[in-house]
Amino acid sequence: MGAPSTDKVRNVVLVGHGGAGKTSLAEAMLHVAGVTTRLGSVDEEHSNLDYDSEEVRRKSSVNLALAPLVHNGIKINVIDTPGYADFIGDAIAGLSAAEMALFVVDAVSGPQVQTDRLWKLAGEMGVARAILINRLDKDNADFEATMRKLEDRYGHRIGAVQIPMGAESGFRGVIDIIRMKSYHHEGDHEVVEDIPAEFTDSAESARDKLTELVAEADDDLMEKYLLEGEPLDQGELETLLNKAIAQGIFIPAFVASAISVQGIEDLLDEIVTFFPEPTAHGPIPTADGGTREVTIDGAVSAFVFKTVSDPYVGRLSLVKVVSGTLTPSSELINSRTGKKERVGHVLKMTGKETVDVSAVPAGDIAVLPKLSETLTGDTLSADGSVTYQPMPFPEPLYPVAIQAKTKADEDKLGVALNKLVEEEPTLKLVRDEETHQTVLAGLGDVQIDIAIARLRDRYHADAETIDLRIPYRETIRKTAQAQGRHKKQTGGSGQFGDCWLRLEPNPGGGYEFVDEIVGGRIPRQFIPAVDKGVQETMVQGVLAGYPMVDIRVAVYDGSYHSVDSSEIAFKTAARIGFRSAAEKAEMVLLEPIATLDIEVPDEYAGAVMGDISSMRGRILGMDSTEGRQHIHAQLPYAEVVHYSPHLRSLSSGTGSYTIKVEGYEQVPGDMAAKVIERAKAERESS
């Protein structure tokens, strides 16, 4: 098949909770469409899509994967995404490139936490939704119970367009209630038959319910069915379904077993018939608040929704073409950098396998290798005049300090970390100049584990995590004064500096230096040296080696020598005087305080609030919305630096939060003693 026209493309992202069978479904779709001769299996470790070494080891997806296929003359770009919360960035990337989100739901466990989160995200991003109830051949699979759970959770716009024939080990196919036929897979082909008598009543009942749900999409057909009582034929029902799905009035539910491929070919038929083409999604929002139509006309433009690294090809940019036609001869401008990127090859990608293609039209997905300066989220266009709206990636909330395992790894690690962060926008890399640590932040502990494994396997840089140093501060609680005197005579010119300093608490005022010298007790040219000596000592700290803050320092007396006094002598004297005064000024340790906005279902609010209290936190306020509690709280940052897995455990994965460090407060005495002792031990061992 050559390049399809835009109306012959369907972009479908598979989303849902981890373990629902998304990758198995994508493998089944590829196999039934004839793309693969062998049905890929995650469990048996020969998946075409979960090919990364970590995916093979964990037997679950950690990356977005493309699975393009052709069915009945229509190109379907299947986008498989991970279901684990730490990898929601890839699900967001997939949603940004698709017109339809197919939610894969396990027929035993039903919709779960990540299903809820992604359901909300798809709605916010304007992506149409459909449901596939998978694994109907499992023990305890229950189609009716799963449908009830879906309706209870997401409303009554959901309706079945297929129902299963049998359940558990007796599941043997599906009934299409639009076409009123049964479908079951035998060997390498699908058999279409009349509906068995035992399922006729349930099929007719399901069709009536479906018709009622979609009738409001067309006034004339609604009047015919509801008021005149006339049944709708297949063509009329298909027209209604197309309108209702496009308008968001109706959310179709399909049934299948990916492992036995029952229902898969009929699902592909339904995707071709009912899922929206790229132009039906509406215009694509731009960063300046405008929009661009998806159209084959005009200059080429595209956005990068994912970047992957191939050990042989190098960097691969996965792009959604919005306008024009992308060809290997294209020269594009990156709107972020303003630089030109020359397209050498345009590829189609299935799992890790790539094939050159001659052209990719608007609405379709392409893969571009070796774009040197292009990152995830960038816009590429012929004239550089457009920037598409950035994807709504969450902020990374789980920081770890990372270091090379050996000296040999140090040089490689810096380059590897930068490459890793360029590919994954939900990872952030910071060099903390205060703590002298390299900090890698992600969405959770699993994502960080995967990142470290990739550093080793992909870039041959062995790294390890170490304790994250908390940026404590020191200050004083009372006024004190002391003399700083520096005198050194070694033959020839000596060194002499003498100053008296007074230290006062300055809460919230930062550092202030006051010159109170009168009568020339210290010459004017040496006063800045006193100030500098004080500031250098404050940076190094006195109590535990942490920077000192909120102190007013006055130099009010001193003496000098006409020959031996110098800037360095007075700077040294100031350091001596400051330390001596600080030791008499009731020094205390301050810790950073984090403000958290936590959202959990009502049933977990009590546990979360109790936990906050146990971590020395305080509740600032609460409000509720639609069965969820919003808790506004403040806690010591040291207690919540790794709050992500903690909240996940407390709320069974249903909670979310944002965090912001705002201000400092005094550390309680017993805890301060431990921090000071630990800091002392670190200094002695370094």
XYZ file of C-alpha atoms in Angstrom, residues 141-395:
255
model
C -14.574 -13.042 33.739
C -17.923 -11.259 33.881
C -19.055 -9.046 31.006
C -22.253 -7.791 32.648
C -20.540 -6.951 35.936
C -17.762 -5.118 34.102
C -20.297 -3.080 32.121
C -22.053 -2.095 35.350
C -18.746 -0.985 36.874
C -17.971 1.086 33.786
C -21.384 2.752 33.824
C -21.160 3.454 37.553
C -17.723 4.977 37.131
C -18.013 6.864 33.853
C -21.721 7.382 33.286
C -24.464 5.828 31.221
C -23.275 7.042 27.823
C -21.392 3.749 27.570
C -23.072 1.035 25.544
C -22.101 -2.346 24.123
C -21.765 -2.668 20.353
C -20.654 -6.268 20.825
C -21.576 -8.887 23.393
C -19.695 -12.111 24.168
C -20.748 -15.601 23.201
C -20.112 -17.534 26.388
C -17.835 -16.724 29.292
C -14.609 -17.927 30.895
C -13.443 -21.159 29.226
C -16.720 -21.209 27.288
C -16.021 -17.883 25.531
C -16.063 -18.710 21.838
C -16.655 -15.477 19.935
C -18.568 -12.205 19.780
C -21.929 -10.982 18.563
C -21.895 -7.748 16.586
C -25.183 -6.086 17.518
C -24.926 -3.519 14.733
C -24.657 -6.111 11.991
C -26.527 -8.736 14.086
C -24.033 -11.463 13.226
C -21.758 -13.711 15.270
C -17.999 -13.811 14.757
C -15.515 -16.421 15.885
C -11.934 -17.128 14.952
C -10.939 -20.481 13.481
C -7.375 -21.163 12.434
C -6.189 -18.065 10.592
C -9.552 -16.658 9.555
C -12.788 -15.363 11.024
C -16.115 -17.134 10.592
C -19.253 -14.997 10.287
C -22.577 -16.705 11.046
C -26.106 -15.993 12.157
C -26.530 -15.417 15.868
C -27.036 -18.723 17.733
C -30.572 -19.070 19.086
C -29.373 -19.060 22.704
C -28.055 -15.486 22.268
C -30.856 -14.002 20.143
C -32.788 -12.421 23.012
C -29.719 -10.843 24.632
C -28.537 -9.526 21.238
C -31.911 -7.913 20.477
C -32.057 -6.395 23.958
C -28.543 -4.985 23.560
C -29.439 -3.545 20.143
C -32.501 -1.789 21.571
C -30.404 -0.254 24.343
C -27.738 0.803 21.859
C -30.291 2.468 19.588
C -31.773 4.419 22.486
C -28.331 5.631 23.547
C -27.320 6.941 20.120
C -30.702 8.155 18.846
C -30.267 11.701 20.131
C -27.407 12.269 17.675
C -29.908 12.747 14.816
C -33.310 14.388 15.329
C -34.985 12.722 12.340
C -33.829 9.214 13.223
C -34.633 9.798 16.900
C -38.196 10.727 15.935
C -38.475 7.673 13.703
C -37.310 5.308 16.447
C -38.640 6.836 19.657
C -41.865 8.501 18.523
C -42.936 6.417 15.550
C -41.605 3.143 16.961
C -39.949 2.101 13.697
C -36.775 0.002 13.952
C -33.581 1.382 12.411
C -31.799 -0.595 9.717
C -28.062 -1.261 9.798
C -27.194 1.756 7.637
C -29.213 4.136 9.802
C -27.704 2.731 12.990
C -24.184 3.092 11.575
C -24.923 6.723 10.667
C -26.143 7.375 14.191
C -23.116 5.685 15.722
C -20.665 7.732 13.670
C -22.355 10.957 14.735
C -22.775 9.947 18.379
C -19.149 8.838 18.756
C -17.838 11.987 17.042
C -20.025 14.209 19.250
C -19.025 12.368 22.424
C -22.659 11.449 23.089
C -21.874 7.744 23.034
C -18.902 5.631 24.137
C -18.828 2.200 22.448
C -17.766 -0.917 24.337
C -16.253 -3.885 22.483
C -15.375 -7.388 23.700
C -12.474 -9.687 22.866
C -9.779 -12.026 24.026
C -6.389 -10.882 22.783
C -4.738 -14.214 23.627
C -7.199 -16.338 21.609
C -7.755 -13.458 19.098
C -11.531 -13.938 19.410
C -13.276 -10.701 18.448
C -10.157 -9.037 17.048
C -11.112 -9.009 13.365
C -14.549 -7.623 14.137
C -12.877 -4.973 16.312
C -10.747 -3.940 13.324
C -13.910 -3.744 11.218
C -15.479 -1.448 13.813
C -12.375 0.765 13.994
C -12.475 1.239 10.231
C -16.202 2.008 10.245
C -16.737 4.040 13.403
C -13.492 5.510 14.704
C -12.869 9.115 13.607
C -10.432 10.008 10.872
C -7.834 12.720 11.662
C -9.872 15.604 10.240
C -12.865 14.659 12.412
C -10.875 15.395 15.555
C -11.015 19.111 14.844
C -8.155 21.606 14.540
C -4.922 21.180 16.493
C -4.293 23.883 19.140
C -1.182 26.034 18.808
C 0.969 27.551 21.538
C -0.268 31.087 20.780
C -3.896 30.158 21.483
C -4.855 29.579 17.849
C -5.477 26.377 15.907
C -4.367 24.660 12.702
C -6.562 22.403 10.605
C -5.464 18.869 9.800
C -5.214 19.135 6.026
C -3.205 17.704 3.178
C -3.096 21.176 1.661
C -0.394 23.705 2.413
C 3.120 23.445 3.760
C 4.167 20.491 5.848
C 4.046 20.768 9.638
C 4.306 18.135 12.369
C 4.920 17.768 16.084
C 7.207 15.326 17.881
C 5.218 13.306 20.399
C 7.960 10.858 21.389
C 11.714 10.416 21.073
C 13.358 7.007 21.292
C 16.950 5.860 21.059
C 17.923 2.969 18.831
C 21.352 1.370 19.412
C 21.951 1.107 15.655
C 19.999 3.985 14.082
C 20.409 6.527 16.888
C 17.738 9.025 17.874
C 14.300 8.487 16.343
C 11.635 11.212 16.428
C 8.030 9.990 16.298
C 5.928 12.702 14.656
C 2.262 13.344 13.897
C 1.902 15.165 10.588
C -0.678 17.955 10.855
C -0.516 19.565 7.422
C 0.973 18.886 4.017
C 2.879 15.742 3.067
C 6.145 14.711 4.696
C 8.744 13.274 2.307
C 12.429 12.297 2.542
C 13.327 15.505 0.710
C 11.677 17.778 3.282
C 13.669 20.542 4.937
C 12.011 21.579 8.175
C 12.543 24.330 10.718
C 12.365 23.585 14.422
C 10.263 26.404 15.896
C 11.967 26.098 19.300
C 15.539 26.419 18.056
C 14.928 28.230 14.774
C 17.335 25.792 13.133
C 16.804 23.724 10.004
C 16.528 19.950 10.165
C 17.077 18.041 6.944
C 14.947 14.896 6.625
C 17.054 12.106 5.157
C 14.680 9.181 5.646
C 11.015 8.881 6.543
C 10.224 5.619 8.308
C 7.324 3.461 9.379
C 7.989 1.694 12.675
C 6.509 -1.513 14.098
C 7.953 -2.211 17.526
C 11.668 -1.765 16.913
C 11.555 -2.609 13.195
C 11.669 0.269 10.698
C 10.894 0.474 6.982
C 11.458 3.424 4.642
C 8.354 5.066 3.183
C 8.095 7.580 0.365
C 5.505 9.956 1.820
C 3.357 10.511 4.912
C 0.244 12.696 4.597
C -1.434 14.963 7.122
C -3.049 12.968 9.915
C -0.594 10.082 9.662
C 2.352 9.152 11.876
C 5.979 8.959 10.773
C 9.379 8.294 12.300
C 12.328 10.564 11.472
C 15.869 9.394 12.283
C 18.869 11.477 13.304
C 17.300 14.892 13.828
C 20.209 16.410 15.701
C 18.511 19.199 17.678
C 14.892 18.072 17.890
C 13.303 16.921 21.140
C 9.942 15.614 22.319
C 7.320 18.363 22.093
C 9.059 20.268 19.299
C 7.209 21.496 16.222
C 8.719 21.047 12.761
C 7.411 22.966 9.761
C 8.474 24.145 6.342
C 8.606 27.811 7.339
C 8.898 27.684 11.136
C 5.768 29.792 11.538
C 3.807 27.467 13.826
C 4.331 25.959 17.262
C 1.828 23.369 18.415
C 0.589 23.349 21.984
C 2.912 21.469 24.347
C 1.781 18.162 25.794
C 0.526 18.266 29.419
C 3.289 16.220 31.019
C 3.255 16.082 34.836
C 6.097 17.545 36.856
